[in-house]
Structures are given as C-alpha cells and as structure tokens.
C-alpha positions as a Markdown table, in Angstrom:
| # | Residue | x | y | z |
|---|---|---|---|---|
| 1 | Met | -19.3 | 36.3 | -14.1 |
| 2 | Asn | -17.6 | 33.4 | -14.2 |
| 3 | Leu | -14.3 | 31.6 | -12.9 |
| 4 | Ile | -12.5 | 28.7 | -14.0 |
| 5 | Val | -9.8 | 26.9 | -13.1 |
| 6 | Leu | -9.1 | 23.9 | -15.6 |
| 7 | Gly | -6.3 | 21.5 | -14.7 |
| 8 | Leu | -3.6 | 18.5 | -13.2 |
| 9 | Asn | -1.4 | 17.4 | -10.9 |
| 10 | His | -0.1 | 14.9 | -9.7 |
| 11 | Lys | -2.6 | 13.0 | -8.0 |
| 12 | Thr | -4.8 | 13.5 | -10.7 |
| 13 | Ala | -2.0 | 13.1 | -13.4 |
| 14 | Pro | 1.3 | 10.5 | -14.4 |
| 15 | Val | 3.9 | 12.7 | -15.0 |
| 16 | Glu | 4.5 | 11.5 | -18.2 |
| 17 | Ile | 0.8 | 13.5 | -19.0 |
| 18 | Arg | 2.2 | 16.6 | -16.4 |
| 19 | Glu | 5.2 | 17.1 | -18.5 |
| 20 | Lys | 4.0 | 17.3 | -21.9 |
| 21 | Leu | 1.6 | 19.7 | -20.5 |
| 22 | Ala | 4.1 | 21.6 | -18.3 |
| 23 | Phe | 4.8 | 25.1 | -18.8 |
| 24 | Asn | 9.1 | 25.4 | -18.5 |
| 25 | Thr | 10.1 | 28.4 | -18.5 |
| 26 | Gln | 8.5 | 31.6 | -18.2 |
| 27 | Glu | 8.9 | 32.2 | -22.2 |
| 28 | Ser | 6.8 | 29.6 | -22.5 |
| 29 | Ile | 4.3 | 30.7 | -19.9 |
| 30 | Arg | 4.5 | 34.6 | -21.5 |
| 31 | Glu | 3.5 | 33.3 | -24.5 |
| 32 | Gly | 0.4 | 31.3 | -23.4 |
| 33 | Leu | -0.5 | 33.7 | -21.6 |
| 34 | Lys | -0.9 | 35.8 | -24.7 |
| 35 | Arg | -2.5 | 33.2 | -27.0 |
| 36 | Leu | -5.2 | 32.8 | -24.0 |
| 37 | Ile | -6.0 | 36.0 | -23.9 |
| 38 | Gln | -6.7 | 35.9 | -26.8 |
| 39 | Thr | -9.1 | 33.5 | -26.7 |
| 40 | Glu | -12.0 | 33.8 | -27.6 |
| 41 | Gly | -14.5 | 34.9 | -24.3 |
| 42 | Ile | -11.4 | 35.4 | -21.6 |
| 43 | Asn | -11.0 | 38.4 | -19.9 |
| 44 | Glu | -7.7 | 37.1 | -18.1 |
| 45 | Ala | -5.7 | 33.9 | -17.2 |
| 46 | Val | -3.3 | 33.1 | -14.9 |
| 47 | Ile | -0.8 | 29.8 | -16.1 |
| 48 | Phe | 0.4 | 27.9 | -13.6 |
| 49 | Ser | 2.9 | 25.7 | -13.4 |
| 50 | Thr | 5.3 | 23.5 | -11.9 |
| 51 | Cys | 6.9 | 20.1 | -11.2 |
| 52 | Asn | 3.5 | 18.8 | -9.6 |
| 53 | Arg | 1.3 | 20.4 | -11.4 |
| 54 | Val | -0.4 | 22.3 | -14.3 |
| 55 | Glu | -3.0 | 23.9 | -13.7 |
| 56 | Val | -5.1 | 26.8 | -16.1 |
| 57 | Tyr | -7.6 | 29.9 | -14.3 |
| 58 | Ala | -9.8 | 32.3 | -16.2 |
| 59 | Tyr | -11.9 | 34.8 | -15.9 |
| 60 | Ser | -15.0 | 35.0 | -18.9 |
| 61 | Asn | -18.4 | 36.7 | -19.0 |
| 62 | Glu | -19.2 | 33.8 | -20.7 |
| 63 | Gly | -20.3 | 30.7 | -20.5 |
| 64 | Asn | -18.2 | 28.4 | -18.5 |
| 65 | Glu | -18.8 | 25.0 | -20.8 |
| 66 | Lys | -18.0 | 27.1 | -23.4 |
| 67 | Ile | -14.5 | 28.0 | -22.6 |
| 68 | Ile | -14.1 | 25.4 | -21.3 |
| 69 | Glu | -13.2 | 23.3 | -24.1 |
| 70 | Asn | -11.2 | 26.2 | -25.6 |
| 71 | Ile | -9.3 | 25.5 | -22.5 |
| 72 | Lys | -8.7 | 22.6 | -23.4 |
| 73 | His | -8.3 | 23.5 | -27.4 |
| 74 | Phe | -5.1 | 25.8 | -26.3 |
| 75 | Leu | -3.6 | 23.3 | -24.6 |
| 76 | Ser | -3.7 | 20.6 | -27.0 |
| 77 | Val | -2.1 | 23.1 | -30.0 |
| 78 | Phe | 0.1 | 24.6 | -27.9 |
| 79 | His | 1.5 | 21.7 | -26.3 |
| 80 | His | 0.9 | 19.9 | -30.1 |
| 81 | Ile | -0.8 | 17.0 | -27.6 |
| 82 | Pro | -4.6 | 15.7 | -28.5 |
| 83 | Val | -7.7 | 16.8 | -26.1 |
| 84 | Lys | -8.3 | 12.9 | -25.5 |
| 85 | Asp | -4.8 | 12.5 | -25.0 |
| 86 | Phe | -5.8 | 14.7 | -21.6 |
| 87 | Glu | -8.8 | 14.8 | -21.2 |
| 88 | Lys | -9.5 | 12.6 | -18.7 |
| 89 | Tyr | -7.0 | 13.5 | -16.6 |
| 90 | Leu | -8.5 | 17.2 | -15.4 |
| 91 | Tyr | -10.2 | 18.3 | -12.9 |
| 92 | Ile | -12.0 | 21.4 | -13.6 |
| 93 | Tyr | -13.7 | 24.1 | -11.3 |
| 94 | Thr | -15.6 | 26.6 | -11.3 |
| 95 | Asp | -16.9 | 30.2 | -9.5 |
| 96 | Arg | -17.1 | 28.8 | -5.6 |
| 97 | Asp | -15.3 | 26.2 | -6.4 |
| 98 | Ala | -12.4 | 27.4 | -8.1 |
| 99 | Val | -11.5 | 29.9 | -5.2 |
| 100 | Ser | -11.4 | 27.7 | -2.9 |
| 101 | His | -9.0 | 25.2 | -5.1 |
| 102 | Leu | -6.6 | 28.1 | -5.3 |
| 103 | Phe | -6.3 | 29.0 | -1.9 |
| 104 | Lys | -5.9 | 26.1 | -0.7 |
| 105 | Val | -3.1 | 25.6 | -3.8 |
| 106 | Ala | -1.3 | 28.7 | -2.7 |
| 107 | Ser | -1.6 | 27.0 | 1.0 |
| 108 | Ser | -0.2 | 24.9 | 0.1 |
| 109 | Leu | -3.0 | 21.9 | 1.9 |
| 110 | Asp | -3.3 | 20.8 | -1.9 |
| 111 | Ser | 0.8 | 19.7 | -2.1 |
| 112 | Met | 2.3 | 16.3 | -2.7 |
| 113 | Ile | 4.1 | 17.7 | 1.0 |
| 114 | Val | 1.1 | 19.4 | 2.7 |
| 115 | Gly | 2.7 | 22.4 | 4.2 |
| 116 | Glu | 6.1 | 22.4 | 1.8 |
| 117 | Pro | 6.8 | 26.3 | 1.7 |
| 118 | Gln | 7.3 | 26.7 | -1.6 |
| 119 | Ile | 4.4 | 27.3 | -3.4 |
| 120 | Thr | 3.4 | 29.9 | -1.9 |
| 121 | Gly | 6.3 | 31.2 | -3.9 |
| 122 | Gln | 5.5 | 29.6 | -7.0 |
| 123 | Val | 1.9 | 30.8 | -7.2 |
| 124 | Lys | 2.9 | 34.6 | -6.8 |
| 125 | Asp | 5.8 | 33.9 | -9.5 |
| 126 | Ser | 2.8 | 33.0 | -11.9 |
| 127 | Tyr | 1.3 | 35.9 | -10.1 |
| 128 | Glu | 3.3 | 38.6 | -11.4 |
| 129 | Ile | 4.0 | 37.2 | -14.9 |
| 130 | Ala | 1.3 | 37.4 | -16.0 |
| 131 | Leu | 0.4 | 41.2 | -14.2 |
| 132 | Ser | 3.5 | 42.2 | -16.7 |
| 133 | Glu | 2.0 | 40.2 | -19.5 |
| 134 | Arg | -1.6 | 42.4 | -18.4 |
| 135 | Ala | -3.7 | 39.3 | -19.0 |
| 136 | Thr | -4.8 | 40.1 | -15.6 |
| 137 | Ser | -7.8 | 42.8 | -14.3 |
| 138 | Leu | -10.0 | 43.5 | -11.7 |
| 139 | Ile | -11.3 | 40.3 | -11.2 |
| 140 | Leu | -8.1 | 37.9 | -10.6 |
| 141 | Asn | -5.8 | 41.1 | -10.0 |
| 142 | His | -7.9 | 40.7 | -6.2 |
| 143 | Leu | -8.2 | 36.7 | -6.9 |
| 144 | Met | -5.1 | 36.2 | -6.4 |
| 145 | Asn | -4.0 | 39.0 | -4.1 |
| 146 | Arg | -6.7 | 37.4 | -1.8 |
| 147 | Ala | -4.6 | 33.3 | -2.7 |
| 148 | Leu | -1.4 | 34.7 | -1.6 |
| 149 | Phe | -2.7 | 36.7 | 1.0 |
| 150 | Thr | -4.8 | 33.3 | 2.4 |
| 151 | Ala | -1.0 | 31.8 | 2.5 |
| 152 | Lys | -0.3 | 33.6 | 4.9 |
| 153 | Arg | -3.1 | 34.2 | 7.2 |
| 154 | Val | -2.6 | 29.2 | 7.0 |
| 155 | Arg | 1.2 | 29.9 | 7.8 |
| 156 | Asn | 0.9 | 32.2 | 10.3 |
| 157 | Glu | -1.8 | 31.1 | 12.2 |
| 158 | Thr | -1.2 | 27.7 | 12.1 |
| 159 | Arg | 1.8 | 25.5 | 13.0 |
| 160 | Ile | 1.1 | 23.6 | 9.5 |
| 161 | Gly | 5.1 | 23.9 | 8.4 |
| 162 | Glu | 6.9 | 23.9 | 12.1 |
| 163 | Asn | 7.5 | 20.8 | 11.6 |
| 164 | Pro | 10.0 | 19.2 | 8.8 |
| 165 | Val | 9.1 | 16.1 | 7.2 |
| 166 | Ser | 12.2 | 15.2 | 5.1 |
| 167 | Val | 14.5 | 12.7 | 6.5 |
| 168 | Ser | 17.4 | 15.4 | 6.5 |
| 169 | Tyr | 15.2 | 18.3 | 7.6 |
| 170 | Ala | 13.8 | 15.9 | 10.7 |
| 171 | Ala | 17.6 | 15.1 | 11.6 |
| 172 | Val | 17.6 | 19.1 | 11.9 |
| 173 | Gly | 15.7 | 19.5 | 13.8 |
| 174 | Leu | 16.6 | 16.7 | 16.9 |
| 175 | Ile | 19.8 | 18.6 | 16.7 |
| 176 | Lys | 18.9 | 21.4 | 17.4 |
| 177 | Lys | 16.9 | 19.7 | 20.5 |
| 178 | Val | 20.2 | 19.4 | 22.1 |
| 179 | Phe | 22.4 | 22.6 | 20.7 |
| 180 | Asp | 21.1 | 25.8 | 21.5 |
| 181 | Glu | 23.2 | 27.7 | 19.7 |
| 182 | Leu | 25.4 | 25.4 | 16.1 |
| 183 | Ser | 27.5 | 28.2 | 15.4 |
| 184 | Lys | 29.5 | 27.6 | 17.5 |
| 185 | Lys | 29.2 | 23.9 | 17.1 |
| 186 | Ser | 31.0 | 21.6 | 14.6 |
| 187 | Ile | 30.3 | 19.4 | 12.4 |
| 188 | Leu | 31.7 | 15.8 | 10.8 |
| 189 | Leu | 30.3 | 13.9 | 7.5 |
| 190 | Val | 31.4 | 9.8 | 7.1 |
| 191 | Gly | 31.1 | 9.3 | 3.5 |
| 192 | Ala | 28.5 | 10.8 | 0.7 |
| 193 | Gly | 25.0 | 9.8 | 0.6 |
| 194 | Glu | 22.8 | 11.9 | -0.6 |
| 195 | Met | 20.4 | 12.9 | 2.4 |
| 196 | Ala | 23.8 | 13.4 | 4.9 |
| 197 | Glu | 24.7 | 15.9 | 1.9 |
| 198 | Leu | 21.6 | 17.2 | 2.2 |
| 199 | Ala | 21.0 | 17.7 | 6.1 |
| 200 | Met | 24.7 | 18.7 | 5.8 |
| 201 | Arg | 23.7 | 21.7 | 3.4 |
| 202 | His | 20.7 | 22.2 | 6.4 |
| 203 | Leu | 23.2 | 22.6 | 8.7 |
| 204 | Ile | 25.3 | 25.0 | 7.2 |
| 205 | Gly | 21.8 | 27.0 | 6.5 |
| 206 | Ser | 22.1 | 27.1 | 10.7 |
| 207 | Gly | 24.7 | 28.7 | 11.4 |
| 208 | Ile | 27.5 | 26.2 | 11.2 |
| 209 | Lys | 30.1 | 27.3 | 10.6 |
| 210 | Asn | 33.1 | 24.3 | 11.4 |
| 211 | Val | 32.5 | 22.1 | 8.7 |
| 212 | Tyr | 34.6 | 18.3 | 8.1 |
| 213 | Val | 34.4 | 15.9 | 6.5 |
| 214 | Thr | 36.0 | 12.0 | 5.4 |
| 215 | Asn | 35.7 | 10.1 | 3.3 |
| 216 | Arg | 37.9 | 6.9 | 2.0 |
| 217 | Thr | 38.3 | 8.5 | -0.5 |
| 218 | Tyr | 40.8 | 11.3 | 0.1 |
| 219 | Ala | 40.0 | 13.7 | -3.7 |
| 220 | Arg | 35.7 | 13.3 | -2.8 |
| 221 | Ala | 36.9 | 14.3 | 0.4 |
| 222 | Glu | 38.5 | 17.5 | -0.2 |
| 223 | Glu | 35.8 | 17.7 | -3.2 |
| 224 | Leu | 33.0 | 18.1 | -1.2 |
| 225 | Ala | 35.2 | 20.0 | 1.7 |
| 226 | Arg | 35.1 | 22.8 | -0.8 |
| 227 | Glu | 31.3 | 22.4 | -2.1 |
| 228 | Phe | 31.3 | 23.5 | 1.5 |
| 229 | Ser | 33.8 | 25.8 | 2.3 |
| 230 | Gly | 34.8 | 23.3 | 4.8 |
| 231 | Ser | 38.6 | 20.7 | 5.7 |
| 232 | Ala | 39.6 | 17.5 | 4.6 |
| 233 | Val | 40.1 | 15.5 | 6.7 |
| 234 | Ala | 42.4 | 11.7 | 5.8 |
| 235 | Phe | 39.7 | 8.3 | 6.9 |
| 236 | Glu | 42.3 | 7.0 | 9.3 |
| 237 | Asn | 42.5 | 10.1 | 11.5 |
| 238 | Leu | 38.2 | 9.7 | 12.4 |
| 239 | Lys | 38.4 | 9.3 | 15.9 |
| 240 | Glu | 40.9 | 12.3 | 16.7 |
| 241 | Gln | 38.5 | 13.8 | 14.7 |
| 242 | Ile | 35.3 | 13.0 | 15.6 |
| 243 | Ala | 36.7 | 13.6 | 19.2 |
| 244 | Arg | 36.9 | 17.3 | 18.0 |
| 245 | Cys | 34.1 | 17.6 | 16.9 |
| 246 | Asp | 30.1 | 17.9 | 17.9 |
| 247 | Ile | 28.1 | 16.9 | 15.2 |
| 248 | Ile | 28.8 | 13.9 | 13.1 |
| 249 | Ile | 26.8 | 12.8 | 10.0 |
| 250 | Cys | 27.3 | 9.4 | 8.8 |
| 251 | Ser | 25.9 | 8.0 | 4.7 |
| 252 | Thr | 29.2 | 5.3 | 3.8 |
| 253 | Gly | 28.4 | 1.9 | 1.9 |
| 254 | Ala | 30.2 | 0.3 | 3.8 |
| 255 | Pro | 28.8 | -3.3 | 4.8 |
| 256 | Asn | 29.8 | -3.1 | 9.1 |
| 257 | Tyr | 30.0 | -0.5 | 11.8 |
| 258 | Val | 32.8 | 3.0 | 11.1 |
| 259 | Ile | 31.8 | 3.9 | 14.5 |
| 260 | Thr | 32.6 | 1.4 | 16.7 |
| 261 | Glu | 31.0 | 1.5 | 20.6 |
| 262 | Gln | 35.0 | 1.2 | 22.1 |
| 263 | Met | 35.5 | 3.8 | 19.6 |
| 264 | Ile | 32.0 | 6.6 | 21.3 |
| 265 | Lys | 34.0 | 5.1 | 24.9 |
| 266 | Glu | 37.7 | 6.5 | 23.7 |
| 267 | Val | 36.1 | 9.7 | 22.3 |
| 268 | Met | 34.5 | 10.6 | 25.4 |
| 269 | Pro | 37.0 | 11.4 | 27.5 |
| 270 | Leu | 39.0 | 13.2 | 25.0 |
| 271 | Arg | 35.6 | 15.3 | 24.8 |
| 272 | Lys | 35.7 | 15.3 | 28.3 |
| 273 | Tyr | 32.3 | 13.4 | 28.1 |
| 274 | Lys | 30.7 | 17.6 | 26.3 |
| 275 | Pro | 27.5 | 15.8 | 24.5 |
| 276 | Leu | 28.0 | 14.0 | 20.9 |
| 277 | Phe | 24.8 | 13.8 | 18.3 |
| 278 | Leu | 25.7 | 10.8 | 15.6 |
| 279 | Ile | 22.8 | 10.7 | 13.1 |
| 280 | Asp | 23.7 | 7.3 | 11.4 |
| 281 | Ile | 21.3 | 7.8 | 7.9 |
| 282 | Ser | 23.2 | 4.7 | 5.8 |
| 283 | Val | 21.4 | 0.8 | 5.1 |
| 284 | Pro | 23.7 | -0.9 | 6.3 |
| 285 | Arg | 23.9 | 1.1 | 9.5 |
| 286 | Asn | 26.9 | 2.1 | 9.7 |
| 287 | Ile | 27.1 | 3.5 | 13.3 |
| 288 | Asp | 27.0 | 0.4 | 16.0 |
| 289 | Pro | 23.1 | 1.3 | 18.0 |
| 290 | Ala | 25.0 | 0.3 | 21.6 |
| 291 | Cys | 26.7 | 3.7 | 21.8 |
| 292 | Asn | 23.2 | 4.9 | 22.6 |
| 293 | Asn | 24.3 | 3.7 | 25.5 |
| 294 | Leu | 26.5 | 6.1 | 26.5 |
| 295 | Asp | 26.0 | 8.7 | 28.7 |
| 296 | Asn | 26.1 | 12.3 | 26.0 |
| 297 | Val | 25.9 | 10.7 | 23.1 |
| 298 | Tyr | 22.9 | 10.8 | 21.0 |
| 299 | Leu | 22.0 | 8.2 | 18.1 |
| 300 | Tyr | 19.6 | 8.2 | 15.9 |
| 301 | Asn | 19.1 | 6.7 | 12.9 |
| 302 | Ile | 17.5 | 6.5 | 9.6 |
| 303 | Asp | 14.1 | 4.9 | 11.6 |
| 304 | Asp | 15.1 | 6.8 | 13.8 |
| 305 | Leu | 14.5 | 10.4 | 11.5 |
| 306 | Gln | 11.6 | 8.2 | 9.4 |
| 307 | Asp | 9.6 | 7.9 | 13.1 |
| 308 | Val | 10.2 | 11.8 | 13.6 |
| 309 | Val | 8.9 | 12.4 | 10.1 |
| 310 | Asp | 5.7 | 10.1 | 10.4 |
| 311 | Ser | 4.9 | 12.0 | 12.6 |
| 312 | Asn | 5.4 | 14.8 | 11.6 |
| 313 | Ile | 2.9 | 14.7 | 9.3 |
| 314 | Leu | 0.6 | 13.3 | 11.4 |
| 315 | Glu | 1.3 | 16.2 | 12.8 |
| 316 | Arg | 0.9 | 18.8 | 9.7 |
| 317 | Lys | -3.4 | 17.1 | 8.7 |
| 318 | Arg | -4.1 | 18.1 | 11.8 |
| 319 | Glu | -3.3 | 21.6 | 11.1 |
| 320 | Ala | -3.7 | 21.2 | 7.9 |
| 321 | Glu | -7.3 | 21.0 | 9.7 |
| 322 | Lys | -7.2 | 24.2 | 10.7 |
| 323 | Ala | -6.0 | 25.8 | 7.7 |
| 324 | Leu | -8.5 | 25.0 | 5.7 |
| 325 | Asn | -11.2 | 26.7 | 8.5 |
| 326 | Ile | -9.6 | 29.5 | 6.6 |
| 327 | Val | -9.7 | 28.7 | 3.5 |
| 328 | Asp | -13.1 | 29.2 | 3.7 |
| 329 | Glu | -13.3 | 31.5 | 6.0 |
| 330 | Glu | -11.5 | 33.9 | 2.2 |
| 331 | Thr | -13.3 | 32.2 | -0.2 |
| 332 | Glu | -16.6 | 33.5 | 1.7 |
| 333 | Lys | -14.4 | 37.2 | 1.9 |
| 334 | Phe | -13.9 | 37.2 | -1.7 |
| 335 | Phe | -17.4 | 36.0 | -2.8 |
| 336 | Gln | -18.6 | 39.1 | -0.9 |
| 337 | Trp | -16.6 | 41.1 | -2.6 |
| 338 | Leu | -17.3 | 40.2 | -5.9 |
| 339 | Asn | -21.3 | 40.8 | -5.1 |
| 340 | Ser | -20.0 | 44.1 | -4.0 |
| 341 | Leu | -19.5 | 44.8 | -8.0 |
| 342 | Gln | -22.2 | 43.9 | -9.2 |
| 343 | Ser | -24.6 | 46.6 | -6.6 |
| 344 | Val | -21.8 | 49.6 | -7.7 |
| 345 | Pro | -23.2 | 50.4 | -10.7 |
| 346 | Val | -26.6 | 50.7 | -9.1 |
| 347 | Ile | -25.5 | 52.6 | -5.9 |
| 348 | Val | -24.1 | 54.2 | -9.0 |
| 349 | Ser | -27.5 | 54.8 | -10.6 |
| 350 | Ile | -29.4 | 55.7 | -7.9 |
| 351 | Arg | -26.7 | 58.9 | -6.4 |
| 352 | Asn | -27.4 | 60.1 | -10.5 |
| 353 | Lys | -30.8 | 60.6 | -9.8 |
| 354 | Ala | -30.6 | 61.7 | -6.6 |
| 355 | Glu | -28.1 | 64.2 | -8.0 |
| 356 | Gln | -30.5 | 65.4 | -10.7 |
| 357 | Ile | -33.2 | 65.2 | -8.6 |
| 358 | Arg | -31.4 | 67.7 | -5.9 |
| 359 | Gln | -30.0 | 70.1 | -8.8 |
| 360 | Glu | -33.7 | 70.7 | -10.6 |
| 361 | Glu | -35.0 | 71.4 | -6.8 |
| 362 | Leu | -32.9 | 74.1 | -6.3 |
| 363 | Lys | -33.1 | 75.8 | -9.6 |
| 364 | Lys | -36.2 | 76.2 | -8.8 |
| 365 | Phe | -36.0 | 77.7 | -5.8 |
| 366 | Lys | -33.3 | 79.6 | -6.5 |
| 367 | Ser | -35.8 | 80.7 | -9.4 |
| 368 | Arg | -38.1 | 81.7 | -6.7 |
| 369 | Phe | -36.3 | 83.4 | -4.3 |
| 370 | Lys | -34.6 | 85.7 | -6.0 |
| 371 | Glu | -33.1 | 88.2 | -3.7 |
| 372 | Leu | -31.4 | 85.7 | -1.5 |
| 373 | Pro | -27.7 | 86.3 | -1.5 |
| 374 | Pro | -25.3 | 83.8 | -2.8 |
| 375 | Glu | -24.5 | 82.9 | 1.0 |
| 376 | Val | -27.6 | 81.6 | 1.4 |
| 377 | Leu | -28.0 | 80.4 | -1.3 |
| 378 | Ser | -24.6 | 78.7 | -0.5 |
| 379 | Ser | -26.2 | 77.6 | 3.1 |
| 380 | Val | -29.5 | 75.8 | 1.5 |
| 381 | Asp | -27.1 | 73.7 | -1.8 |
| 382 | Tyr | -24.7 | 72.5 | 0.9 |
| 383 | Leu | -28.4 | 71.2 | 3.3 |
| 384 | Thr | -28.9 | 69.1 | 0.4 |
| 385 | Gln | -26.6 | 67.6 | 0.1 |
| 386 | Ser | -25.8 | 66.5 | 3.0 |
| 387 | Ile | -29.7 | 65.2 | 2.7 |
| 388 | Ile | -28.8 | 63.3 | 0.1 |
| 389 | Asn | -25.4 | 61.1 | 1.1 |
| 390 | Lys | -27.1 | 60.8 | 4.9 |
| 391 | Ile | -30.7 | 58.8 | 3.3 |
| 392 | Met | -28.6 | 57.0 | 0.8 |
| 393 | His | -26.1 | 55.8 | 3.1 |
| 394 | Ser | -28.0 | 52.9 | 4.6 |
| 395 | Pro | -28.8 | 52.0 | 1.3 |
| 396 | Thr | -25.6 | 52.0 | -0.1 |
| 397 | Val | -23.9 | 49.8 | 3.2 |
| 398 | Ala | -26.7 | 47.5 | 2.9 |
| 399 | Leu | -25.8 | 47.2 | -1.5 |
| 400 | Lys | -21.9 | 47.1 | -0.7 |
| 401 | Asn | -21.8 | 43.9 | 2.6 |
| 402 | Asn | -25.1 | 42.2 | 1.7 |
| 403 | Cys | -24.6 | 38.8 | 0.6 |
| 404 | Asp | -27.3 | 36.2 | 1.3 |
| 405 | Ser | -29.8 | 38.7 | -1.0 |
| 406 | Asn | -27.3 | 40.6 | -2.8 |
| 407 | Glu | -28.7 | 39.5 | -6.0 |
| 408 | Ile | -32.9 | 40.4 | -4.4 |
| 409 | Leu | -31.1 | 43.4 | -2.8 |
| 410 | Ile | -30.6 | 44.2 | -6.1 |
| 411 | Phe | -33.5 | 43.8 | -7.8 |
| 412 | Ala | -35.9 | 45.9 | -4.9 |
| 413 | Ala | -33.2 | 48.8 | -5.0 |
| 414 | Arg | -33.6 | 48.9 | -8.4 |
| 415 | Arg | -37.7 | 49.4 | -8.4 |
| 416 | Leu | -37.7 | 51.5 | -5.2 |
| 417 | Phe | -35.7 | 54.2 | -6.6 |
| 418 | Gly | -37.4 | 53.4 | -10.5 |
| 419 | Leu | -34.3 | 53.0 | -12.3 |
| 420 | Asp | -35.7 | 50.8 | -14.9 |
| 421 | Ser | -38.0 | 52.9 | -16.2 |
| 422 | Asp | -35.4 | 55.2 | -16.4 |
| 423 | Glu | -33.8 | 53.8 | -18.1 |
| 424 | Glu | -36.6 | 52.2 | -20.7 |
C-alpha cells in the first residue's frame, strides 16, 4: 500500500518549467487522469495544477520506485518534454510525508502567500474532476476529504487568513478600522493605477455603493466609472468632490502633489470636519504628507501599507506554526484509519470462524434436544449470538483503534484464532 506525490512548485522550479508541465484546462486534466489510471501499478490518481504548482497524487499496491518512474514517464509523454529537462526540479513524497504535504497544500501552508484562501477551492476542484473521471476510490477519496477537512480546521482554529498580505487589501483593512459601516460612505478614485483599482474593487466588494472616479483624461474616468458602476467627475472639480467623499484613493502618474495640505484645509470645514481617509499609492507621492497633521484626516502612503503587509505576513507565519500542529494531528488520524483497513479482513475472518463454530454447536444441540419447543431453540440461538458479540467486542475495538502496534496485533490475532491454519 503506497501513497505518492510527485510534483514541482514555485519553490523548486522556474516558471518556464512549470508552464511546460501545467495542465491548463479541465480537459487536459481529464485526459491526463485517463492515461494515469491506465498506467501499470497506479490504482488511483489526482492531478493538481495551478499557476504555482503541478502535482500528481497516486495510490498503488506496487513498489514506490516503479510508480515514480511511471509518473515521470507519463508527464514526459503527455507534455512532450524529456524527463531529464524537469527531473531535477521535482519533489517526491511517499506515505506519511505525502499525506502531510497534501494537508499543508490544501491549508495554504505551502503557498507563495501563506494563508491565501484560493488554494483550498483549487484542491477541491481537482478532486471533483478526479472523482468524475472515476480516477479515485477508497484511499484517495478519504485522503482528499481529510485534506479539505484539515484546511477547514486550519481556517477556523487559527488566524492565518485574517490579516491581509496585499497592499490593496491592507488599505481596505485600514479603512474598516476607521469606518464601522462602509455601505453609506462615498469613495473617490483619483487616477487609474493598478493597485488603486484593486483597492477600489475590494472596497466595492465590502459594500461601498457611492463611487466616483476622476482622471486628467475625462474619457478614462468615464470608462472606469462604468466599470465600477460609479460616476465620472471632471478633474477640475477635484477639491469639491473630495469635500463630498469620505475615502480618497490616489494613484496618478503626476510628479508632484495632486492633493495639497491647503486643499484639505479648505475641504475639512465643508465636510464639517468628518473623518477623511486618504490613501496615496502613487510613487512619487501625490498627496502632501502634511495632510496627515490635520485633525480627522488619516493619510497612508505605499510604505505605510507595505509596513502593514509585512507585519501581517509575520503574524501569518506565527499562525502557520499552530496550523502545522493541526496538520500533524490529521495526518496521524488518516494513518489510524489506513491501519484500520488492514484489520478489517482479520476481523471478518474471526467473526466468520466464530459464527461457523456457533452454527455447528447449535446443530448438535438441536439434534440432541429435539423435543424442545421452537421458542426455546430461538432463545438459545439468540443467547449464543449475544455471547459471540460480547466476546468479539474487545478484540474488534483493539484491532480497529490501535495504530503503533497494529501489525503485531494482527499477527497475534491470526495466531490466536488459528486463521492461518484455516486458510492453509
């Protein structure tokens, strides 16, 4: 019984290798699975392919070395690339290490950005494709379900996903600390930088409905306004619009301050000094840093946001240590389950033998006491069945639950109940 994962990821292989081995469409994964499960020695398989990793999970009853070579050959033939061109970038894990690796991947502990939530959904999608292609069965079905369960535990029992680790998300997190309710706030996007647009999308996703866009090129402002279901504002009316908005995200290509301290000084009385949140994602900066000295004005620039991101990354790493303990627990549980499978045939054999003896003795009893009424014989039948069940209870529990000495218990049970001599 062997579990194997063979793959490469962003840590082990450059993008030019990853893209050559990637399964870019569902159709290519389905075709790959069809070929894999027809490969000699592979009983079950799952292909997991994202922009950062390509992994093949396989279950086999044959030796690891042969299966590993077969999977390499499969990748080579499928992607028309010689094994020697990608072999040095591969990692290979077997059995307990393979299980632990999958649980870490599904829980986003092996991701480029630790704690990012998309990976769990990607693992689930890959499993569902394998399931629909009937490429999995008892072992990998249980393994993949436990991987998703482990990811859920990590998400619920740690804070690994709570702190944003992108500049745009960090901006949204800071804004939420100032404003309790975002749905009634107004936001103005000044310029059209990529990170500013991302922050804008996150804020709209958080419930902000009053969206305005301004740009030196009014047509571009109109274009973005349509995209965000907002309104375009002429750049000449920037100061007046700031007075009407609560959050300003600025990202233009201007070489100087677009929003000055004097402008904000004039704006705040018009706002009746309600809090004003300014985010400057421009380099060079487009908002005068002196604005941050004004009452009820909160200004964050790109370095401030990056500091938040760096702090959050450290926090995620601390949470990752807690998550690894969960992965270890679930890996152990999976192998307890796996070991219990080895006990099932022994338990069935012992029960069959006990039932055979019971039936033989019942037959002798009935032959000897033919005069007994049927209700008495029925009671005797029930009594003997009950005795068998009680005698079998403790050995059954021990064989199912024990992990460390499972093989010893199985060997002892076979000897004690004479199962080997019966089979001979």
